[in-house]
PDB file of C-alpha atoms in Angstrom:
ATOM      1  CA  MET A 201     177.564  28.235 282.365  1.00 44.00           C
ATOM      2  CA  SER A 202     175.157  31.002 283.360  1.00 43.00           C
ATOM      3  CA  CYS A 203     171.628  31.644 282.164  1.00 48.00           C
ATOM      4  CA  LYS A 204     170.313  35.117 281.528  1.00 50.00           C
ATOM      5  CA  LYS A 205     167.525  35.954 283.926  1.00 53.00           C
ATOM      6  CA  GLU A 206     164.383  37.029 282.088  1.00 62.00           C
ATOM      7  CA  ILE A 207     163.518  40.633 282.862  1.00 70.00           C
ATOM      8  CA  PRO A 208     159.838  40.966 283.828  1.00 83.00           C
ATOM      9  CA  LEU A 209     157.684  43.483 282.029  1.00 92.00           C
ATOM     10  CA  GLN A 210     155.872  46.279 283.817  1.00 95.00           C
ATOM     11  CA  ILE A 211     152.916  47.819 282.014  1.00 96.00           C
ATOM     12  CA  THR A 212     151.245  50.958 283.334  1.00 97.00           C
ATOM     13  CA  THR A 213     149.053  53.695 281.841  1.00 98.00           C
ATOM     14  CA  LYS A 214     150.207  57.240 281.123  1.00 98.00           C
ATOM     15  CA  THR A 215     147.700  60.030 280.520  1.00 98.00           C
ATOM     16  CA  TYR A 216     148.132  63.162 278.420  1.00 98.00           C
ATOM     17  CA  ASP A 217     145.612  66.039 278.474  1.00 97.00           C
ATOM     18  CA  LEU A 218     145.683  69.329 276.611  1.00 97.00           C
ATOM     19  CA  LYS A 219     143.079  71.986 275.729  1.00 95.00           C
ATOM     20  CA  SER A 220     142.985  74.895 273.337  1.00 94.00           C
ATOM     21  CA  ASP A 221     142.698  78.322 274.928  1.00 92.00           C
ATOM     22  CA  LEU A 222     140.759  79.643 271.912  1.00 90.00           C
ATOM     23  CA  ASP A 223     136.948  79.696 271.973  1.00 83.00           C
ATOM     24  CA  CYS A 224     136.967  77.258 274.875  1.00 84.00           C
ATOM     25  CA  THR A 225     133.630  77.114 276.684  1.00 81.00           C
ATOM     26  CA  GLU A 226     132.020  74.347 278.669  1.00 77.00           C
ATOM     27  CA  GLY A 227     130.876  71.643 276.293  1.00 77.00           C
ATOM     28  CA  ASN A 228     132.618  73.273 273.325  1.00 84.00           C
ATOM     29  CA  CYS A 229     136.375  73.109 273.755  1.00 93.00           C
ATOM     30  CA  THR A 230     139.036  71.580 271.560  1.00 96.00           C
ATOM     31  CA  TYR A 231     140.945  69.028 273.601  1.00 96.00           C
ATOM     32  CA  VAL A 232     143.208  65.987 273.557  1.00 98.00           C
ATOM     33  CA  HIS A 233     142.973  63.070 275.973  1.00 98.00           C
ATOM     34  CA  PHE A 234     145.396  60.184 275.490  1.00 98.00           C
ATOM     35  CA  GLU A 235     145.483  57.075 277.664  1.00 98.00           C
ATOM     36  CA  ILE A 236     148.631  55.202 276.673  1.00 98.00           C
ATOM     37  CA  PRO A 237     149.999  51.880 277.928  1.00 98.00           C
ATOM     38  CA  PHE A 238     153.671  52.221 278.841  1.00 98.00           C
ATOM     39  CA  VAL A 239     155.870  49.128 278.859  1.00 98.00           C
ATOM     40  CA  SER A 240     159.161  48.877 280.726  1.00 96.00           C
ATOM     41  CA  GLY A 241     161.507  46.041 281.641  1.00 93.00           C
ATOM     42  CA  ASN A 242     162.850  43.910 278.805  1.00 92.00           C
ATOM     43  CA  GLU A 243     164.246  46.526 276.424  1.00 94.00           C
ATOM     44  CA  ALA A 244     163.530  44.800 273.108  1.00 95.00           C
ATOM     45  CA  VAL A 245     159.986  43.782 274.041  1.00 96.00           C
ATOM     46  CA  SER A 246     159.069  47.117 275.599  1.00 97.00           C
ATOM     47  CA  LYS A 247     160.450  49.089 272.635  1.00 97.00           C
ATOM     48  CA  SER A 248     158.471  46.993 270.157  1.00 97.00           C
ATOM     49  CA  MET A 249     155.209  47.472 272.064  1.00 98.00           C
ATOM     50  CA  ASN A 250     155.722  51.168 272.874  1.00 98.00           C
ATOM     51  CA  ASP A 251     156.628  51.926 269.254  1.00 97.00           C
ATOM     52  CA  ARG A 252     153.477  50.177 268.062  1.00 97.00           C
ATOM     53  CA  PHE A 253     151.312  52.221 270.442  1.00 98.00           C
ATOM     54  CA  PHE A 254     152.806  55.480 269.242  1.00 98.00           C
ATOM     55  CA  LYS A 255     152.507  54.651 265.546  1.00 97.00           C
ATOM     56  CA  PHE A 256     148.853  53.798 266.018  1.00 97.00           C
ATOM     57  CA  VAL A 257     147.915  57.018 267.866  1.00 97.00           C
ATOM     58  CA  GLN A 258     149.998  59.081 265.452  1.00 96.00           C
ATOM     59  CA  SER A 259     148.217  57.496 262.451  1.00 95.00           C
ATOM     60  CA  ILE A 260     144.866  58.702 263.791  1.00 96.00           C
ATOM     61  CA  VAL A 261     145.774  62.123 265.207  1.00 95.00           C
ATOM     62  CA  ALA A 262     148.562  63.598 263.066  1.00 92.00           C
ATOM     63  CA  LEU A 263     147.821  65.635 259.945  1.00 88.00           C
ATOM     64  CA  GLN A 264     149.839  65.227 256.775  1.00 82.00           C
ATOM     65  CA  ASN A 265     151.943  68.371 257.185  1.00 83.00           C
ATOM     66  CA  ASP A 266     152.744  67.918 260.885  1.00 84.00           C
ATOM     67  CA  LYS A 267     156.429  67.815 261.784  1.00 83.00           C
ATOM     68  CA  LYS A 268     157.703  64.343 262.627  1.00 85.00           C
ATOM     69  CA  THR A 269     157.804  63.550 266.314  1.00 90.00           C
ATOM     70  CA  SER A 270     158.181  60.627 268.694  1.00 90.00           C
ATOM     71  CA  SER A 271     156.452  62.435 271.571  1.00 96.00           C
ATOM     72  CA  TYR A 272     152.820  62.203 272.671  1.00 97.00           C
ATOM     73  CA  ASP A 273     153.130  65.717 274.076  1.00 97.00           C
ATOM     74  CA  THR A 274     154.070  67.013 270.632  1.00 96.00           C
ATOM     75  CA  LEU A 275     151.255  65.051 268.981  1.00 97.00           C
ATOM     76  CA  ALA A 276     148.829  66.758 271.351  1.00 97.00           C
ATOM     77  CA  LEU A 277     150.405  70.196 270.807  1.00 96.00           C
ATOM     78  CA  ASN A 278     150.245  69.766 267.027  1.00 96.00           C
ATOM     79  CA  PHE A 279     146.567  68.796 267.196  1.00 96.00           C
ATOM     80  CA  ILE A 280     145.730  71.893 269.254  1.00 96.00           C
ATOM     81  CA  HIS A 281     147.907  74.081 267.008  1.00 94.00           C
ATOM     82  CA  ASN A 282     146.114  72.839 263.873  1.00 94.00           C
ATOM     83  CA  TYR A 283     142.731  73.673 265.387  1.00 95.00           C
ATOM     84  CA  ASN A 284     143.941  77.098 266.499  1.00 95.00           C
ATOM     85  CA  GLU A 285     145.070  77.866 262.951  1.00 94.00           C
ATOM     86  CA  VAL A 286     141.627  76.927 261.609  1.00 92.00           C
ATOM     87  CA  TYR A 287     139.940  79.050 264.277  1.00 92.00           C
ATOM     88  CA  ARG A 288     142.095  82.098 263.560  1.00 92.00           C
ATOM     89  CA  THR A 289     141.347  81.772 259.834  1.00 93.00           C
ATOM     90  CA  TYR A 290     137.617  80.996 260.130  1.00 90.00           C
ATOM     91  CA  PRO A 291     136.522  82.154 263.594  1.00 88.00           C
ATOM     92  CA  ASP A 292     132.839  82.175 262.709  1.00 86.00           C
ATOM     93  CA  HIS A 293     132.818  78.630 261.356  1.00 84.00           C
ATOM     94  CA  ALA A 294     135.306  76.702 263.479  1.00 84.00           C
ATOM     95  CA  VAL A 295     133.800  73.862 265.526  1.00 91.00           C
ATOM     96  CA  ALA A 296     135.695  72.373 268.461  1.00 93.00           C
ATOM     97  CA  TRP A 297     137.934  69.392 267.642  1.00 96.00           C
ATOM     98  CA  GLU A 298     138.402  66.322 269.791  1.00 97.00           C
ATOM     99  CA  ALA A 299     140.942  63.508 270.102  1.00 98.00           C
ATOM    100  CA  ASN A 300     139.875  61.182 272.897  1.00 98.00           C
ATOM    101  CA  PHE A 301     141.653  57.842 273.406  1.00 98.00           C
ATOM    102  CA  LYS A 302     140.604  55.554 276.257  1.00 98.00           C
ATOM    103  CA  VAL A 303     142.366  52.253 276.858  1.00 98.00           C
ATOM    104  CA  ASN A 304     141.955  48.982 278.690  1.00 98.00           C
ATOM    105  CA  HIS A 305     144.786  46.494 278.787  1.00 98.00           C
ATOM    106  CA  LYS A 306     145.517  43.219 280.524  1.00 97.00           C
ATOM    107  CA  GLU A 307     147.345  39.910 280.322  1.00 96.00           C
ATOM    108  CA  VAL A 308     144.993  37.274 278.883  1.00 96.00           C
ATOM    109  CA  SER A 309     147.505  34.446 279.266  1.00 96.00           C
ATOM    110  CA  PRO A 310     151.161  34.185 280.321  1.00 95.00           C
ATOM    111  CA  LYS A 311     152.084  34.668 276.646  1.00 96.00           C
ATOM    112  CA  VAL A 312     149.472  37.178 275.401  1.00 97.00           C
ATOM    113  CA  TYR A 313     148.874  40.819 276.329  1.00 97.00           C
ATOM    114  CA  GLN A 314     145.703  42.540 275.159  1.00 98.00           C
ATOM    115  CA  VAL A 315     145.276  46.255 274.490  1.00 98.00           C
ATOM    116  CA  VAL A 316     141.840  47.652 273.582  1.00 98.00           C
ATOM    117  CA  TRP A 317     141.438  51.282 272.606  1.00 98.00           C
ATOM    118  CA  ASP A 318     138.108  53.065 272.258  1.00 98.00           C
ATOM    119  CA  TYR A 319     138.702  56.382 270.544  1.00 98.00           C
ATOM    120  CA  TYR A 320     136.867  59.330 269.048  1.00 97.00           C
ATOM    121  CA  ILE A 321     138.427  61.773 266.612  1.00 97.00           C
ATOM    122  CA  PHE A 322     136.791  64.888 265.178  1.00 96.00           C
ATOM    123  CA  THR A 323     138.505  67.537 263.058  1.00 94.00           C
ATOM    124  CA  GLY A 324     135.501  69.191 261.478  1.00 89.00           C
ATOM    125  CA  GLY A 325     133.155  67.926 258.812  1.00 84.00           C
ATOM    126  CA  ALA A 326     129.836  66.126 258.964  1.00 83.00           C
ATOM    127  CA  HIS A 327     130.747  63.826 261.836  1.00 88.00           C
ATOM    128  CA  GLY A 328     133.615  62.429 263.841  1.00 92.00           C
ATOM    129  CA  MET A 329     134.850  58.841 263.965  1.00 93.00           C
ATOM    130  CA  GLN A 330     134.122  56.587 266.932  1.00 95.00           C
ATOM    131  CA  ALA A 331     136.096  53.357 266.685  1.00 96.00           C
ATOM    132  CA  SER A 332     138.038  50.668 268.497  1.00 97.00           C
ATOM    133  CA  LYS A 333     141.479  49.163 267.966  1.00 98.00           C
ATOM    134  CA  VAL A 334     142.713  45.905 269.454  1.00 98.00           C
ATOM    135  CA  PHE A 335     146.262  44.616 269.729  1.00 98.00           C
ATOM    136  CA  LEU A 336     147.191  41.130 270.961  1.00 98.00           C
ATOM    137  CA  PHE A 337     150.915  40.994 271.691  1.00 98.00           C
ATOM    138  CA  ASP A 338     153.263  38.060 272.070  1.00 97.00           C
ATOM    139  CA  LEU A 339     154.850  38.829 275.441  1.00 96.00           C
ATOM    140  CA  SER A 340     158.057  36.996 274.539  1.00 95.00           C
ATOM    141  CA  THR A 341     158.782  39.230 271.532  1.00 96.00           C
ATOM    142  CA  GLY A 342     156.602  42.343 271.803  1.00 97.00           C
ATOM    143  CA  ASN A 343     155.231  41.628 268.327  1.00 98.00           C
ATOM    144  CA  ILE A 344     151.567  41.563 267.351  1.00 98.00           C
ATOM    145  CA  ILE A 345     150.272  38.020 266.941  1.00 97.00           C
ATOM    146  CA  PRO A 346     148.898  37.475 263.408  1.00 95.00           C
ATOM    147  CA  THR A 347     145.172  36.691 263.546  1.00 94.00           C
ATOM    148  CA  LYS A 348     145.550  33.218 262.022  1.00 95.00           C
ATOM    149  CA  ASP A 349     148.172  32.288 264.616  1.00 97.00           C
ATOM    150  CA  LEU A 350     145.686  32.842 267.439  1.00 97.00           C
ATOM    151  CA  PHE A 351     143.818  29.708 266.390  1.00 97.00           C
ATOM    152  CA  ILE A 352     144.638  26.038 266.124  1.00 96.00           C
ATOM    153  CA  ASN A 353     141.704  25.730 263.728  1.00 94.00           C
ATOM    154  CA  PHE A 354     141.312  29.073 261.968  1.00 96.00           C
ATOM    155  CA  GLU A 355     138.760  27.951 259.370  1.00 96.00           C
ATOM    156  CA  GLY A 356     136.723  26.188 262.029  1.00 96.00           C
ATOM    157  CA  PHE A 357     136.613  29.359 264.118  1.00 97.00           C
ATOM    158  CA  LYS A 358     135.756  31.485 261.094  1.00 97.00           C
ATOM    159  CA  ASN A 359     132.812  29.201 260.255  1.00 97.00           C
ATOM    160  CA  PHE A 360     131.664  29.256 263.883  1.00 97.00           C
ATOM    161  CA  ALA A 361     131.921  33.074 263.978  1.00 97.00           C
ATOM    162  CA  GLU A 362     129.937  33.430 260.731  1.00 96.00           C
ATOM    163  CA  THR A 363     127.185  31.197 262.108  1.00 96.00           C
ATOM    164  CA  GLU A 364     127.023  33.295 265.271  1.00 97.00           C
ATOM    165  CA  PHE A 365     127.119  36.537 263.256  1.00 97.00           C
ATOM    166  CA  LYS A 366     124.063  35.487 261.256  1.00 96.00           C
ATOM    167  CA  LYS A 367     122.281  34.104 264.294  1.00 96.00           C
ATOM    168  CA  GLN A 368     122.808  37.185 266.470  1.00 97.00           C
ATOM    169  CA  LEU A 369     121.827  39.588 263.683  1.00 95.00           C
ATOM    170  CA  ASN A 370     118.883  37.485 262.455  1.00 96.00           C
ATOM    171  CA  ILE A 371     120.302  37.010 258.949  1.00 94.00           C
ATOM    172  CA  THR A 372     118.712  34.174 257.003  1.00 92.00           C
ATOM    173  CA  GLY A 373     119.909  35.014 253.497  1.00 89.00           C
ATOM    174  CA  ASN A 374     123.265  36.254 252.265  1.00 91.00           C
ATOM    175  CA  LEU A 375     125.205  38.880 254.163  1.00 94.00           C
ATOM    176  CA  ASN A 376     125.129  41.813 251.783  1.00 93.00           C
ATOM    177  CA  ASP A 377     121.401  41.525 251.146  1.00 93.00           C
ATOM    178  CA  ALA A 378     121.088  42.234 254.879  1.00 91.00           C
ATOM    179  CA  GLY A 379     122.811  45.607 254.443  1.00 91.00           C
ATOM    180  CA  PHE A 380     126.463  44.662 254.887  1.00 93.00           C
ATOM    181  CA  THR A 381     129.358  45.353 252.545  1.00 92.00           C
ATOM    182  CA  PHE A 382     131.535  42.243 252.763  1.00 94.00           C
ATOM    183  CA  GLU A 383     133.856  41.933 249.781  1.00 94.00           C
ATOM    184  CA  ASN A 384     132.433  39.397 247.311  1.00 93.00           C
ATOM    185  CA  ASN A 385     129.703  38.750 249.886  1.00 93.00           C
ATOM    186  CA  GLN A 386     132.189  36.609 251.849  1.00 94.00           C
ATOM    187  CA  PHE A 387     132.305  36.752 255.644  1.00 96.00           C
ATOM    188  CA  LYS A 388     135.558  37.929 257.206  1.00 95.00           C
ATOM    189  CA  LEU A 389     136.764  38.172 260.775  1.00 96.00           C
ATOM    190  CA  SER A 390     137.379  41.576 262.280  1.00 95.00           C
ATOM    191  CA  GLU A 391     140.944  42.283 263.373  1.00 91.00           C
ATOM    192  CA  ASN A 392     139.372  43.608 266.566  1.00 97.00           C
ATOM    193  CA  PHE A 393     139.083  40.365 268.532  1.00 97.00           C
ATOM    194  CA  TYR A 394     139.379  40.578 272.301  1.00 98.00           C
ATOM    195  CA  GLU A 395     138.527  38.916 275.580  1.00 97.00           C
ATOM    196  CA  THR A 396     136.200  40.111 278.325  1.00 96.00           C
ATOM    197  CA  ARG A 397     135.458  38.329 281.593  1.00 93.00           C
ATOM    198  CA  THR A 398     132.931  35.938 280.049  1.00 94.00           C
ATOM    199  CA  GLU A 399     133.204  36.375 276.264  1.00 97.00           C
ATOM    200  CA  TRP A 400     135.366  36.912 273.235  1.00 98.00           C
ATOM    201  CA  ILE A 401     134.256  39.899 271.154  1.00 98.00           C
ATOM    202  CA  LEU A 402     134.398  40.550 267.416  1.00 98.00           C
ATOM    203  CA  HIS A 403     134.144  44.321 267.013  1.00 98.00           C
ATOM    204  CA  TYR A 404     133.629  45.719 263.507  1.00 97.00           C
ATOM    205  CA  ASN A 405     134.112  49.487 263.289  1.00 96.00           C
ATOM    206  CA  PRO A 406     131.895  51.850 261.263  1.00 93.00           C
ATOM    207  CA  TYR A 407     132.630  51.507 257.518  1.00 91.00           C
ATOM    208  CA  GLU A 408     134.394  48.157 258.063  1.00 93.00           C
ATOM    209  CA  ILE A 409     131.497  45.985 256.906  1.00 93.00           C
ATOM    210  CA  ALA A 410     128.563  48.406 256.788  1.00 91.00           C
ATOM    211  CA  PRO A 411     127.719  52.066 256.097  1.00 90.00           C
ATOM    212  CA  TYR A 412     128.666  54.620 258.765  1.00 88.00           C
ATOM    213  CA  VAL A 413     125.048  55.160 259.791  1.00 87.00           C
ATOM    214  CA  GLN A 414     124.871  51.540 260.962  1.00 88.00           C
ATOM    215  CA  GLY A 415     127.613  52.165 263.526  1.00 91.00           C
ATOM    216  CA  SER A 416     129.747  49.404 265.006  1.00 95.00           C
ATOM    217  CA  THR A 417     128.774  45.754 264.724  1.00 96.00           C
ATOM    218  CA  ILE A 418     129.591  43.704 267.823  1.00 97.00           C
ATOM    219  CA  ILE A 419     129.371  39.921 268.056  1.00 97.00           C
ATOM    220  CA  LYS A 420     129.706  38.294 271.489  1.00 98.00           C
ATOM    221  CA  LEU A 421     131.061  34.748 271.596  1.00 98.00           C
ATOM    222  CA  PRO A 422     130.920  32.741 274.861  1.00 96.00           C
ATOM    223  CA  LYS A 423     134.398  31.831 276.104  1.00 95.00           C
ATOM    224  CA  GLN A 424     133.689  28.137 276.475  1.00 94.00           C
ATOM    225  CA  GLN A 425     132.679  27.921 272.812  1.00 96.00           C
ATOM    226  CA  VAL A 426     135.777  29.788 271.602  1.00 97.00           C
ATOM    227  CA  GLU A 427     138.379  27.989 273.722  1.00 95.00           C
ATOM    228  CA  ARG A 428     138.401  24.863 271.554  1.00 95.00           C
ATOM    229  CA  PHE A 429     139.648  26.917 268.596  1.00 97.00           C
ATOM    230  CA  LEU A 430     142.411  28.848 270.384  1.00 97.00           C
ATOM    231  CA  ASN A 431     146.074  28.021 269.830  1.00 97.00           C
ATOM    232  CA  PRO A 432     147.463  26.392 273.009  1.00 96.00           C
ATOM    233  CA  LEU A 433     150.899  27.809 272.208  1.00 95.00           C
ATOM    234  CA  TYR A 434     149.451  31.165 273.234  1.00 96.00           C
ATOM    235  CA  PHE A 435     146.439  30.432 275.406  1.00 93.00           C
ATOM    236  CA  LYS A 436     147.357  27.415 277.524  1.00 80.00           C
ATOM    237  CA  ASN A 437     147.734  28.617 281.135  1.00 60.00           C
TER     238      ASN A 437
END
């Protein structure tokens, strides 16, 4: 009886850059910069992760009438093409567009792979959108781990996070009286939860729990205080 040997994953970063050749001057040029993790090795796992990456970037960059594609090159070309069409139609009013995706990714345990994107998208209007997106993948399946499954005591962690949220932001009363927009004035965890060298971060994007002008809300939680809540099925080394 033979056992199938597990195929190790290899995860690298691919970069895609493209600029418009219309009205392109220093500091005012429409461009695309994609940093994309690329997974190879186990076919099922790598396909699941790579597909998720593409769907995410496509959801931010593609316009409604763009032709369907599975290529980052075509996503970039479409973005530049859409700007060029606006420029040709309104040359005196077109402002340079930008799609800038920067990524950090790493293994946080033998079973969990973390991908953190910081991105900025601007396609005209009053302002662009600066935001982050975090994925925590199960390395055995390539699927995203549901937030609740990350914790052995989800409610305990949520209560701890709310206490820290109020403490770090000097909130003594209820949340929405302090300028936030939590539904029914009830604290919720951000889906953007990720590890740094010394902390776990809760990163709320603009509009997520507060008006755009307030920007992102970032809560830093010391690792040693978070570890007791984490699910050992995923985080035991």
